[in-house]
Amino acid sequence: MILVQDQLKDQSEVRIDIEDRGYQFGDGVYEVVRIYNGQYFGMEEHLIRLERSAREIQMTLPYSIELLKERLEKLAKANDIRDGHVYLQITRGVAERTHQFPLQQAPFLVAYARKSPRPLSKMKDGITAITTEDIRWLRCDIKSLNLLGNVLGKQKAMDTKCDESIFIRNDIVTEGSSTNVYIVKNGEIWTHPANNFILNGITRQVVLDIAKETGITVHEETFTKNELMDADEVIISSTTMEVTPVISIDGTQVSNGEPGKVARTLQEKFNERIAQLQRVKN
Ligand code: PDD
């Protein structure tokens, strides 16, 4: 079953119009939300960000956050998802193809849930990355359907048998192609400030909260490519990758090429947050 507008439907019943503006222009916004043990993680925060992304492109969500939450709960249950995620997108709807907004906007919502395991071995062993130029637009804070810069970045990583591309804009490390990036130096964390150059990840917000709670100093300040290459630890985070250490960049080991202590602490506390979710819900 998938969610179309506010109704659960069988996927075979659903047709996407060739003049949907999401299909033609990437004119829409989206979210990916994790499901652990049948329960959503950070749903409220994801929906608030969705609302903000929509507002920033002058679109209004067609339904309230309360209604969306209720329907998404039904979607996860209908598909019997224990560990997985939901993908939700809202486009500006169907209209004759002109670049400007149609006079009548009818936002179109689709969401589907999938089973997907946690990336446990990558979290344990770490991943490899390359650096590449950040060629994206200047509103990376909007979780827009337009992902060509991200897609090309990820593909470049795959072509060099790496897991992720770390974007560099004017010598500054912004974020990964689908992740936020952190460096650790002398036990303290640096990560790009949440402005128009990055997506303010929901996982990023949890990581910063955990760091604060654990007494790890965080600098939401920019850092350079040299500082990245010279870091004691490099870590990425996202809904799907959780908190994962980076053990090599552009073929050079990060420190001794092993996941570091700060990464391990954050992972441990992140696991506690997931466990806490179960306790609160039960
Ligand atoms: N990607 N930065 C970018 C460019 C992203 O695409 C993502 C998420 C993040 C991390 O955000 P969060 O912690 O809220 O997942 C940062 C999702 C998972 C995706 O497009 O699949």
PDB file of N, CA and C in Angstrom, residues 139-174:
ATOM      1  N   ARG A 139      20.535  27.106  -2.196  1.00  0.00           N
ATOM      2  CA  ARG A 139      19.492  26.885  -1.195  1.00  0.00           C
ATOM      3  C   ARG A 139      19.470  25.404  -0.796  1.00  0.00           C
ATOM      4  N   CYS A 140      20.644  24.929  -0.364  1.00  0.00           N
ATOM      5  CA  CYS A 140      20.751  23.514   0.019  1.00  0.00           C
ATOM      6  C   CYS A 140      20.007  23.219   1.318  1.00  0.00           C
ATOM      7  N   ASP A 141      19.529  24.288   1.995  1.00  0.00           N
ATOM      8  CA  ASP A 141      18.738  24.110   3.223  1.00  0.00           C
ATOM      9  C   ASP A 141      17.329  23.607   2.911  1.00  0.00           C
ATOM     10  N   ILE A 142      16.903  23.747   1.652  1.00  0.00           N
ATOM     11  CA  ILE A 142      15.573  23.262   1.257  1.00  0.00           C
ATOM     12  C   ILE A 142      15.715  21.812   0.801  1.00  0.00           C
ATOM     13  N   LYS A 143      14.903  20.931   1.353  1.00  0.00           N
ATOM     14  CA  LYS A 143      14.995  19.526   0.931  1.00  0.00           C
ATOM     15  C   LYS A 143      14.163  19.352  -0.338  1.00  0.00           C
ATOM     16  N   SER A 144      14.748  19.829  -1.433  1.00  0.00           N
ATOM     17  CA  SER A 144      14.052  19.898  -2.713  1.00  0.00           C
ATOM     18  C   SER A 144      14.239  18.608  -3.503  1.00  0.00           C
ATOM     19  N   LEU A 145      13.295  18.323  -4.394  1.00  0.00           N
ATOM     20  CA  LEU A 145      13.400  17.137  -5.252  1.00  0.00           C
ATOM     21  C   LEU A 145      14.527  17.274  -6.266  1.00  0.00           C
ATOM     22  N   ASN A 146      14.989  18.491  -6.494  1.00  0.00           N
ATOM     23  CA  ASN A 146      16.104  18.723  -7.429  1.00  0.00           C
ATOM     24  C   ASN A 146      17.393  18.222  -6.804  1.00  0.00           C
ATOM     25  N   LEU A 147      17.863  17.052  -7.235  1.00  0.00           N
ATOM     26  CA  LEU A 147      19.034  16.479  -6.553  1.00  0.00           C
ATOM     27  C   LEU A 147      20.183  16.164  -7.513  1.00  0.00           C
ATOM     28  N   LEU A 148      20.200  16.822  -8.696  1.00  0.00           N
ATOM     29  CA  LEU A 148      21.214  16.444  -9.685  1.00  0.00           C
ATOM     30  C   LEU A 148      22.639  16.593  -9.173  1.00  0.00           C
ATOM     31  N   GLY A 149      22.915  17.694  -8.471  1.00  0.00           N
ATOM     32  CA  GLY A 149      24.268  17.890  -7.925  1.00  0.00           C
ATOM     33  C   GLY A 149      24.622  16.769  -6.953  1.00  0.00           C
ATOM     34  N   ASN A 150      23.648  16.362  -6.151  1.00  0.00           N
ATOM     35  CA  ASN A 150      23.869  15.282  -5.181  1.00  0.00           C
ATOM     36  C   ASN A 150      24.044  13.932  -5.903  1.00  0.00           C
ATOM     37  N   VAL A 151      23.204  13.736  -6.921  1.00  0.00           N
ATOM     38  CA  VAL A 151      23.254  12.480  -7.683  1.00  0.00           C
ATOM     39  C   VAL A 151      24.619  12.342  -8.363  1.00  0.00           C
ATOM     40  N   LEU A 152      25.077  13.422  -9.010  1.00  0.00           N
ATOM     41  CA  LEU A 152      26.375  13.365  -9.703  1.00  0.00           C
ATOM     42  C   LEU A 152      27.512  13.151  -8.700  1.00  0.00           C
ATOM     43  N   GLY A 153      27.388  13.777  -7.539  1.00  0.00           N
ATOM     44  CA  GLY A 153      28.404  13.607  -6.494  1.00  0.00           C
ATOM     45  C   GLY A 153      28.473  12.166  -6.019  1.00  0.00           C
ATOM     46  N   LYS A 154      27.302  11.586  -5.731  1.00  0.00           N
ATOM     47  CA  LYS A 154      27.286  10.196  -5.246  1.00  0.00           C
ATOM     48  C   LYS A 154      27.834   9.260  -6.314  1.00  0.00           C
ATOM     49  N   GLN A 155      27.452   9.492  -7.586  1.00  0.00           N
ATOM     50  CA  GLN A 155      27.918   8.621  -8.658  1.00  0.00           C
ATOM     51  C   GLN A 155      29.440   8.676  -8.785  1.00  0.00           C
ATOM     52  N   LYS A 156      30.004   9.874  -8.622  1.00  0.00           N
ATOM     53  CA  LYS A 156      31.460  10.026  -8.698  1.00  0.00           C
ATOM     54  C   LYS A 156      32.130   9.180  -7.610  1.00  0.00           C
ATOM     55  N   ALA A 157      31.527   9.168  -6.425  1.00  0.00           N
ATOM     56  CA  ALA A 157      32.067   8.330  -5.333  1.00  0.00           C
ATOM     57  C   ALA A 157      31.996   6.862  -5.739  1.00  0.00           C
ATOM     58  N   MET A 158      30.849   6.439  -6.265  1.00  0.00           N
ATOM     59  CA  MET A 158      30.675   5.036  -6.678  1.00  0.00           C
ATOM     60  C   MET A 158      31.689   4.665  -7.763  1.00  0.00           C
ATOM     61  N   ASP A 159      31.915   5.582  -8.715  1.00  0.00           N
ATOM     62  CA  ASP A 159      32.848   5.318  -9.820  1.00  0.00           C
ATOM     63  C   ASP A 159      34.271   5.092  -9.317  1.00  0.00           C
ATOM     64  N   THR A 160      34.578   5.654  -8.144  1.00  0.00           N
ATOM     65  CA  THR A 160      35.923   5.440  -7.591  1.00  0.00           C
ATOM     66  C   THR A 160      35.870   4.425  -6.440  1.00  0.00           C
ATOM     67  N   LYS A 161      34.784   3.651  -6.423  1.00  0.00           N
ATOM     68  CA  LYS A 161      34.590   2.586  -5.422  1.00  0.00           C
ATOM     69  C   LYS A 161      34.589   3.109  -3.991  1.00  0.00           C
ATOM     70  N   CYS A 162      34.061   4.331  -3.819  1.00  0.00           N
ATOM     71  CA  CYS A 162      33.922   4.901  -2.479  1.00  0.00           C
ATOM     72  C   CYS A 162      32.440   5.007  -2.136  1.00  0.00           C
ATOM     73  N   ASP A 163      32.165   5.283  -0.856  1.00  0.00           N
ATOM     74  CA  ASP A 163      30.778   5.303  -0.393  1.00  0.00           C
ATOM     75  C   ASP A 163      30.128   6.676  -0.478  1.00  0.00           C
ATOM     76  N   GLU A 164      30.920   7.733  -0.321  1.00  0.00           N
ATOM     77  CA  GLU A 164      30.293   9.054  -0.242  1.00  0.00           C
ATOM     78  C   GLU A 164      31.214  10.125  -0.841  1.00  0.00           C
ATOM     79  N   SER A 165      30.587  11.179  -1.368  1.00  0.00           N
ATOM     80  CA  SER A 165      31.316  12.366  -1.823  1.00  0.00           C
ATOM     81  C   SER A 165      31.172  13.436  -0.770  1.00  0.00           C
ATOM     82  N   ILE A 166      32.269  14.052  -0.392  1.00  0.00           N
ATOM     83  CA  ILE A 166      32.226  15.189   0.538  1.00  0.00           C
ATOM     84  C   ILE A 166      32.404  16.445  -0.306  1.00  0.00           C
ATOM     85  N   PHE A 167      31.424  17.339  -0.218  1.00  0.00           N
ATOM     86  CA  PHE A 167      31.421  18.525  -1.077  1.00  0.00           C
ATOM     87  C   PHE A 167      32.282  19.649  -0.510  1.00  0.00           C
ATOM     88  N   ILE A 168      33.026  20.300  -1.424  1.00  0.00           N
ATOM     89  CA  ILE A 168      33.875  21.436  -1.063  1.00  0.00           C
ATOM     90  C   ILE A 168      33.421  22.641  -1.889  1.00  0.00           C
ATOM     91  N   ARG A 169      33.118  23.752  -1.198  1.00  0.00           N
ATOM     92  CA  ARG A 169      32.746  24.986  -1.905  1.00  0.00           C
ATOM     93  C   ARG A 169      33.721  26.077  -1.485  1.00  0.00           C
ATOM     94  N   ASN A 170      34.492  26.575  -2.437  1.00  0.00           N
ATOM     95  CA  ASN A 170      35.523  27.595  -2.143  1.00  0.00           C
ATOM     96  C   ASN A 170      36.402  27.178  -0.961  1.00  0.00           C
ATOM     97  N   ASP A 171      36.892  25.975  -1.026  1.00  0.00           N
ATOM     98  CA  ASP A 171      37.813  25.413  -0.019  1.00  0.00           C
ATOM     99  C   ASP A 171      37.135  25.039   1.306  1.00  0.00           C
ATOM    100  N   ILE A 172      35.831  25.306   1.424  1.00  0.00           N
ATOM    101  CA  ILE A 172      35.109  24.991   2.666  1.00  0.00           C
ATOM    102  C   ILE A 172      34.347  23.672   2.489  1.00  0.00           C
ATOM    103  N   VAL A 173      34.417  22.812   3.502  1.00  0.00           N
ATOM    104  CA  VAL A 173      33.659  21.559   3.479  1.00  0.00           C
ATOM    105  C   VAL A 173      32.210  21.895   3.842  1.00  0.00           C
ATOM    106  N   THR A 174      31.279  21.565   2.964  1.00  0.00           N
ATOM    107  CA  THR A 174      29.870  21.840   3.270  1.00  0.00           C
ATOM    108  C   THR A 174      29.210  20.608   3.893  1.00  0.00           C
TER     109      THR A 174
END
